[in-house]
């Protein structure tokens, strides 16, 4: 588990993790955490306990600030035990996501206290956090400006390049102008290519590259970028979501479903579950499994309702012959997006991919 967590956490944006073999002597000695932090030159230390029984594996973890000795975060996760004794996938996925959030929060607190506030790292970290928390496109121009500020300070800052590429893609996805969208995607292409050139060992850089290539309709190249990312970090849920979406547009619904289910298994209550459930519903509709598609739509809506979830739910109910529930879902769709029509949706899908 320590090796798998090290692999997963070391891929997080801006994080360097020491090898378990280096930390092992300190774990055994249980010495003063502030002295250990100084000797290893680390800001944070992770301690934990694993409990196994016949059916369940439980892990309790504790993240400590090595400068003060204070607790930053503690929690526990559990997952069904594997028959062969292997570490459950969901255990690593949940822990990696929790540690990612804890470390980012600690780093943002450092910035808030005036430490490295004007560095490219601090600016990019804040922009990445804002991007992941954004709920609508109105926030994207300001987030873009923050990434551009970070890159003006450090043009080879890979986390800033990857976040910038994602932001430009989402801006391109929102524009009604094919020419503007194409210009944004060209800049995103340049940023993501630079990121993977500088850090070919970064799963998050490959995730950004795959996202850009997907929106440029270069599906085979996007799939290869995602494959490269998954080789580096198979615990990054975002990559499984991209994998599933790429498989869907290539009419490989069964493969898409398998990829999305892996992402769901990694962290069943994680922040991307709504996205995964939406994509899963699309795959199930393509496979003719309409009852399951309804359940996936409803689970996705429970994580955060979007108009396109009700669009799929309307289709799923209609295809299973439930006109009453299809009408109810359609009414909710039109409440959230009054201008929606099938024709306008098809035109949007066509115009937002300038190629």
Tab-separated table of C-alpha atoms in Angstrom, residues 16-339:
chain	number	residue	atom	x	y	z
A	16	UNK	CA	7.421	15.602	-4.477
A	17	UNK	CA	7.261	12.441	-2.360
A	18	UNK	CA	10.251	10.699	-0.818
A	19	UNK	CA	10.631	6.952	-1.348
A	20	UNK	CA	9.148	4.594	1.298
A	21	UNK	CA	12.589	3.044	1.809
A	22	UNK	CA	13.987	6.437	2.833
A	23	UNK	CA	11.165	7.103	5.285
A	24	UNK	CA	11.010	3.571	6.742
A	25	UNK	CA	13.762	4.018	9.398
A	26	UNK	CA	12.008	7.115	10.710
A	27	UNK	CA	8.650	5.355	10.824
A	28	UNK	CA	10.165	2.650	12.996
A	29	UNK	CA	11.829	5.112	15.401
A	30	UNK	CA	8.751	7.310	15.964
A	31	UNK	CA	10.989	10.294	16.717
A	32	UNK	CA	10.167	13.996	16.902
A	33	UNK	CA	8.267	14.879	13.722
A	34	UNK	CA	9.852	18.332	13.481
A	35	UNK	CA	13.355	16.854	13.531
A	36	UNK	CA	12.338	14.237	10.981
A	37	UNK	CA	10.904	16.945	8.748
A	38	UNK	CA	14.146	18.904	8.864
A	39	UNK	CA	16.325	15.875	8.172
A	40	UNK	CA	14.181	14.697	5.247
A	41	UNK	CA	13.457	18.257	4.023
A	42	UNK	CA	9.706	17.624	3.806
A	43	UNK	CA	6.817	19.886	4.762
A	44	UNK	CA	4.305	17.152	5.523
A	45	UNK	CA	4.398	13.638	6.949
A	46	UNK	CA	1.829	10.893	6.620
A	47	UNK	CA	1.228	8.297	9.318
A	48	UNK	CA	-1.322	5.527	9.236
A	49	UNK	CA	-2.617	2.178	10.359
A	50	UNK	CA	-4.056	-0.697	8.328
A	51	UNK	CA	-6.587	-3.168	9.718
A	52	UNK	CA	-7.518	-6.280	7.744
A	53	UNK	CA	-10.351	-8.687	8.374
A	54	UNK	CA	-12.075	-11.304	6.256
A	55	UNK	CA	-14.311	-8.894	4.390
A	56	UNK	CA	-12.948	-5.374	4.816
A	57	UNK	CA	-9.717	-3.374	4.748
A	58	UNK	CA	-9.636	-0.183	6.818
A	59	UNK	CA	-6.928	2.476	6.725
A	60	UNK	CA	-6.684	5.364	9.193
A	61	UNK	CA	-4.321	8.163	8.123
A	62	UNK	CA	-2.949	11.329	9.683
A	63	UNK	CA	-1.178	14.203	7.895
A	64	UNK	CA	1.146	16.334	10.017
A	65	UNK	CA	2.819	19.698	9.406
A	66	UNK	CA	6.485	18.951	10.118
A	67	UNK	CA	7.306	22.601	10.860
A	68	UNK	CA	4.821	22.936	13.728
A	69	UNK	CA	4.068	19.322	14.547
A	70	UNK	CA	0.371	20.154	14.214
A	71	UNK	CA	-2.257	17.951	12.623
A	72	UNK	CA	-3.420	19.044	9.174
A	73	UNK	CA	-5.884	16.290	8.389
A	74	UNK	CA	-6.956	12.879	9.605
A	75	UNK	CA	-9.478	10.414	8.304
A	76	UNK	CA	-10.151	6.833	7.432
A	77	UNK	CA	-11.258	4.896	4.393
A	78	UNK	CA	-12.370	1.345	3.894
A	79	UNK	CA	-12.998	-1.030	1.030
A	80	UNK	CA	-13.977	-4.678	0.556
A	81	UNK	CA	-10.978	-6.981	0.872
A	82	UNK	CA	-9.783	-8.597	-2.348
A	83	UNK	CA	-9.929	-12.378	-2.522
A	84	UNK	CA	-6.239	-12.587	-3.466
A	85	UNK	CA	-5.125	-10.279	-0.651
A	86	UNK	CA	-4.204	-7.424	-2.998
A	87	UNK	CA	-4.748	-3.818	-1.936
A	88	UNK	CA	-8.261	-2.808	-3.117
A	89	UNK	CA	-8.287	-0.276	-5.936
A	90	UNK	CA	-10.869	1.865	-4.142
A	91	UNK	CA	-8.621	2.134	-1.089
A	92	UNK	CA	-5.761	3.712	-3.030
A	93	UNK	CA	-8.112	5.915	-5.055
A	94	UNK	CA	-9.911	7.322	-2.017
A	95	UNK	CA	-6.696	7.894	-0.092
A	96	UNK	CA	-4.971	9.573	-3.041
A	97	UNK	CA	-7.918	11.964	-3.522
A	98	UNK	CA	-8.090	12.733	0.212
A	99	UNK	CA	-4.346	13.390	0.455
A	100	UNK	CA	-4.458	15.538	-2.655
A	101	UNK	CA	-7.129	17.730	-1.065
A	102	UNK	CA	-5.272	17.888	2.278
A	103	UNK	CA	-1.932	18.874	0.749
A	104	UNK	CA	-3.512	21.467	-1.534
A	105	UNK	CA	-5.403	22.995	1.378
A	106	UNK	CA	-2.193	23.184	3.406
A	107	UNK	CA	-0.299	24.786	0.526
A	108	UNK	CA	-3.085	27.321	-0.058
A	109	UNK	CA	-2.970	28.184	3.656
A	110	UNK	CA	0.774	28.799	3.348
A	111	UNK	CA	0.086	31.218	0.507
A	112	UNK	CA	-2.658	32.931	2.514
A	113	UNK	CA	-0.098	33.565	5.271
A	114	UNK	CA	2.121	35.396	2.794
A	115	UNK	CA	4.589	32.607	2.009
A	116	UNK	CA	5.677	32.578	-1.653
A	117	UNK	CA	2.509	34.513	-2.489
A	118	UNK	CA	3.884	35.971	-5.727
A	119	UNK	CA	5.543	32.801	-6.998
A	120	UNK	CA	4.356	30.959	-10.114
A	121	UNK	CA	3.696	27.926	-7.905
A	122	UNK	CA	1.390	29.843	-5.569
A	123	UNK	CA	-0.509	31.585	-8.364
A	124	UNK	CA	-0.931	28.359	-10.339
A	125	UNK	CA	-2.048	26.459	-7.238
A	126	UNK	CA	-4.757	29.027	-6.561
A	127	UNK	CA	-5.863	28.980	-10.198
A	128	UNK	CA	-6.055	25.165	-10.244
A	129	UNK	CA	-8.148	25.210	-7.086
A	130	UNK	CA	-10.444	27.869	-8.572
A	131	UNK	CA	-10.795	25.864	-11.798
A	132	UNK	CA	-11.806	22.700	-9.962
A	133	UNK	CA	-14.281	24.622	-7.810
A	134	UNK	CA	-15.795	26.639	-10.667
A	135	UNK	CA	-19.459	25.995	-11.255
A	136	UNK	CA	-20.053	28.008	-14.423
A	137	UNK	CA	-18.181	29.497	-17.336
A	138	UNK	CA	-18.358	33.036	-15.983
A	139	UNK	CA	-15.331	32.320	-13.780
A	140	UNK	CA	-13.130	30.979	-16.585
A	141	UNK	CA	-11.738	34.293	-17.963
A	142	UNK	CA	-10.424	35.272	-14.513
A	143	UNK	CA	-8.940	31.807	-14.022
A	144	UNK	CA	-7.292	32.037	-17.429
A	145	UNK	CA	-5.726	35.361	-16.436
A	146	UNK	CA	-4.288	33.783	-13.273
A	147	UNK	CA	-2.652	30.987	-15.246
A	148	UNK	CA	-1.239	33.513	-17.712
A	149	UNK	CA	0.195	35.482	-14.798
A	150	UNK	CA	1.876	32.339	-13.433
A	151	UNK	CA	3.303	31.511	-16.856
A	152	UNK	CA	4.614	35.050	-17.268
A	153	UNK	CA	6.669	34.433	-14.118
A	154	UNK	CA	7.709	30.909	-15.115
A	155	UNK	CA	6.983	29.838	-18.719
A	156	UNK	CA	8.028	26.238	-18.008
A	157	UNK	CA	5.820	25.719	-14.934
A	158	UNK	CA	4.105	22.455	-15.884
A	159	UNK	CA	1.126	22.615	-13.457
A	160	UNK	CA	0.347	26.100	-14.825
A	161	UNK	CA	0.616	24.842	-18.407
A	162	UNK	CA	-1.732	21.911	-17.749
A	163	UNK	CA	-4.300	24.058	-15.926
A	164	UNK	CA	-4.076	26.685	-18.648
A	165	UNK	CA	-4.687	24.055	-21.340
A	166	UNK	CA	-7.800	22.743	-19.553
A	167	UNK	CA	-9.119	26.288	-19.072
A	168	UNK	CA	-8.710	27.161	-22.741
A	169	UNK	CA	-10.516	23.961	-23.731
A	170	UNK	CA	-13.481	24.821	-21.508
A	171	UNK	CA	-13.570	28.361	-22.888
A	172	UNK	CA	-13.540	26.950	-26.431
A	173	UNK	CA	-16.366	24.608	-25.494
A	174	UNK	CA	-18.515	27.565	-24.456
A	175	UNK	CA	-18.001	29.894	-27.400
A	176	UNK	CA	-20.541	30.083	-30.203
A	177	UNK	CA	-17.849	31.096	-32.699
A	178	UNK	CA	-16.019	28.317	-34.531
A	179	UNK	CA	-13.147	30.702	-35.316
A	180	UNK	CA	-12.753	31.760	-31.667
A	181	UNK	CA	-13.008	28.159	-30.532
A	182	UNK	CA	-10.343	27.072	-32.986
A	183	UNK	CA	-7.991	29.834	-31.805
A	184	UNK	CA	-8.462	28.832	-28.166
A	185	UNK	CA	-7.866	25.168	-28.968
A	186	UNK	CA	-4.675	25.990	-30.860
A	187	UNK	CA	-3.334	27.777	-27.789
A	188	UNK	CA	-4.432	24.871	-25.590
A	189	UNK	CA	-2.671	22.486	-27.951
A	190	UNK	CA	0.564	24.467	-27.643
A	191	UNK	CA	0.338	24.576	-23.841
A	192	UNK	CA	-0.409	20.864	-23.420
A	193	UNK	CA	2.303	19.845	-25.887
A	194	UNK	CA	4.804	21.990	-24.004
A	195	UNK	CA	3.716	20.400	-20.709
A	196	UNK	CA	4.283	16.803	-21.845
A	197	UNK	CA	7.546	17.793	-23.539
A	198	UNK	CA	8.828	19.274	-20.292
A	199	UNK	CA	7.418	16.520	-18.050
A	200	UNK	CA	6.789	13.301	-19.917
A	201	UNK	CA	6.524	11.623	-16.500
A	202	UNK	CA	3.491	13.692	-15.434
A	203	UNK	CA	0.133	11.918	-15.613
A	204	UNK	CA	-1.676	15.237	-15.166
A	205	UNK	CA	0.185	16.719	-18.143
A	206	UNK	CA	-0.900	13.737	-20.270
A	207	UNK	CA	-4.470	14.186	-19.013
A	208	UNK	CA	-4.428	17.788	-20.261
A	209	UNK	CA	-2.935	16.653	-23.560
A	210	UNK	CA	-5.659	14.037	-23.991
A	211	UNK	CA	-8.388	16.572	-23.185
A	212	UNK	CA	-7.087	19.012	-25.805
A	213	UNK	CA	-6.705	16.348	-28.497
A	214	UNK	CA	-10.211	15.061	-27.773
A	215	UNK	CA	-11.709	18.504	-28.373
A	216	UNK	CA	-9.694	18.806	-31.570
A	217	UNK	CA	-11.334	15.584	-32.795
A	218	UNK	CA	-7.988	13.753	-32.785
A	219	UNK	CA	-9.412	10.753	-30.995
A	220	UNK	CA	-6.654	8.201	-31.608
A	221	UNK	CA	-4.007	10.648	-30.415
A	222	UNK	CA	-6.185	11.557	-27.412
A	223	UNK	CA	-6.537	7.867	-26.526
A	224	UNK	CA	-2.766	7.431	-26.693
A	225	UNK	CA	-2.223	10.439	-24.411
A	226	UNK	CA	-4.684	9.019	-21.879
A	227	UNK	CA	-2.988	5.612	-22.094
A	228	UNK	CA	0.361	7.256	-21.329
A	229	UNK	CA	-1.185	9.002	-18.334
A	230	UNK	CA	-2.759	5.822	-16.973
A	231	UNK	CA	0.568	4.020	-17.213
A	232	UNK	CA	2.041	6.698	-14.952
A	233	UNK	CA	-0.888	6.938	-12.538
A	234	UNK	CA	-3.728	4.398	-12.801
A	235	UNK	CA	-5.368	6.010	-9.746
A	236	UNK	CA	-6.162	9.355	-11.403
A	237	UNK	CA	-9.953	9.293	-11.781
A	238	UNK	CA	-9.938	12.102	-14.362
A	239	UNK	CA	-7.986	9.894	-16.783
A	240	UNK	CA	-10.587	7.129	-16.551
A	241	UNK	CA	-13.303	9.692	-17.296
A	242	UNK	CA	-11.382	10.885	-20.375
A	243	UNK	CA	-10.781	7.278	-21.414
A	244	UNK	CA	-14.509	6.543	-21.247
A	245	UNK	CA	-15.489	9.674	-23.159
A	246	UNK	CA	-12.997	8.977	-25.944
A	247	UNK	CA	-14.233	5.401	-26.241
A	248	UNK	CA	-17.799	6.697	-26.515
A	249	UNK	CA	-17.101	8.974	-29.470
A	250	UNK	CA	-15.344	6.069	-31.168
A	251	UNK	CA	-18.514	3.945	-30.813
A	252	UNK	CA	-16.927	1.591	-28.286
A	253	UNK	CA	-19.644	1.711	-25.666
A	254	UNK	CA	-18.644	-1.521	-23.901
A	255	UNK	CA	-15.019	-0.380	-23.553
A	256	UNK	CA	-16.242	3.033	-22.384
A	257	UNK	CA	-18.417	1.425	-19.717
A	258	UNK	CA	-15.463	-0.620	-18.421
A	259	UNK	CA	-13.253	2.497	-18.208
A	260	UNK	CA	-15.934	4.512	-16.425
A	261	UNK	CA	-16.621	1.713	-13.946
A	262	UNK	CA	-12.912	1.656	-13.066
A	263	UNK	CA	-13.071	5.376	-12.355
A	264	UNK	CA	-16.173	4.916	-10.205
A	265	UNK	CA	-14.555	2.062	-8.273
A	266	UNK	CA	-11.510	4.210	-7.477
A	267	UNK	CA	-13.529	6.700	-5.449
A	268	UNK	CA	-17.291	5.998	-5.274
A	269	UNK	CA	-18.003	9.304	-3.501
A	270	UNK	CA	-15.367	11.479	-5.197
A	271	UNK	CA	-15.896	14.850	-6.893
A	272	UNK	CA	-16.012	13.377	-10.417
A	273	UNK	CA	-18.781	10.881	-9.732
A	274	UNK	CA	-21.433	13.070	-11.368
A	275	UNK	CA	-19.383	13.275	-14.567
A	276	UNK	CA	-18.675	9.542	-14.534
A	277	UNK	CA	-22.343	8.694	-14.028
A	278	UNK	CA	-23.381	10.980	-16.886
A	279	UNK	CA	-20.897	9.319	-19.239
A	280	UNK	CA	-21.903	5.900	-17.951
A	281	UNK	CA	-25.538	6.650	-18.779
A	282	UNK	CA	-24.495	7.536	-22.337
A	283	UNK	CA	-22.658	4.228	-22.663
A	284	UNK	CA	-25.623	2.272	-21.310
A	285	UNK	CA	-28.003	4.024	-23.709
A	286	UNK	CA	-25.737	3.072	-26.610
A	287	UNK	CA	-25.765	-0.538	-25.378
A	288	UNK	CA	-29.568	-0.585	-25.122
A	289	UNK	CA	-29.508	-1.053	-21.333
A	290	UNK	CA	-32.143	1.560	-20.641
A	291	UNK	CA	-33.107	0.644	-17.061
A	292	UNK	CA	-29.474	0.835	-15.994
A	293	UNK	CA	-29.118	4.138	-17.857
A	294	UNK	CA	-31.989	5.568	-15.795
A	295	UNK	CA	-30.254	4.511	-12.573
A	296	UNK	CA	-26.949	6.040	-13.672
A	297	UNK	CA	-28.695	9.316	-14.572
A	298	UNK	CA	-30.397	9.416	-11.188
A	299	UNK	CA	-27.133	8.703	-9.358
A	300	UNK	CA	-25.401	11.432	-11.353
A	301	UNK	CA	-28.164	13.914	-10.559
A	302	UNK	CA	-27.733	13.099	-6.850
A	303	UNK	CA	-24.107	14.311	-7.086
A	304	UNK	CA	-25.155	17.569	-8.759
A	305	UNK	CA	-27.878	18.055	-11.331
A	306	UNK	CA	-27.018	19.500	-14.744
A	307	UNK	CA	-29.371	20.049	-17.671
A	308	UNK	CA	-27.641	17.413	-19.798
A	309	UNK	CA	-28.346	14.805	-17.087
A	310	UNK	CA	-32.059	15.434	-17.568
A	311	UNK	CA	-31.588	15.281	-21.327
A	312	UNK	CA	-30.227	11.740	-20.975
A	313	UNK	CA	-32.857	10.835	-18.388
A	314	UNK	CA	-35.602	11.965	-20.776
A	315	UNK	CA	-34.152	9.743	-23.488
A	316	UNK	CA	-33.704	6.773	-21.154
A	317	UNK	CA	-37.298	6.891	-19.898
A	318	UNK	CA	-38.635	7.349	-23.445
A	319	UNK	CA	-36.624	4.406	-24.774
A	320	UNK	CA	-37.877	2.140	-22.004
A	321	UNK	CA	-41.445	3.179	-22.844
A	322	UNK	CA	-42.210	5.280	-19.768
A	323	UNK	CA	-43.820	8.361	-21.337
A	324	UNK	CA	-44.926	9.857	-18.028
A	325	UNK	CA	-41.462	9.881	-16.481
A	326	UNK	CA	-39.919	11.004	-19.771
A	327	UNK	CA	-42.276	14.012	-19.708
A	328	UNK	CA	-41.291	14.777	-16.103
A	329	UNK	CA	-37.576	14.643	-16.961
A	330	UNK	CA	-38.151	16.788	-20.039
A	331	UNK	CA	-39.991	19.395	-17.954
A	332	UNK	CA	-36.992	19.595	-15.605
A	333	UNK	CA	-34.630	19.832	-18.582
A	334	UNK	CA	-36.590	22.785	-20.001
A	335	UNK	CA	-36.781	24.430	-16.572
A	336	UNK	CA	-32.972	24.356	-16.378
A	337	UNK	CA	-32.363	25.162	-20.053
A	338	UNK	CA	-35.506	26.748	-21.565
A	339	UNK	CA	-33.913	27.284	-24.989
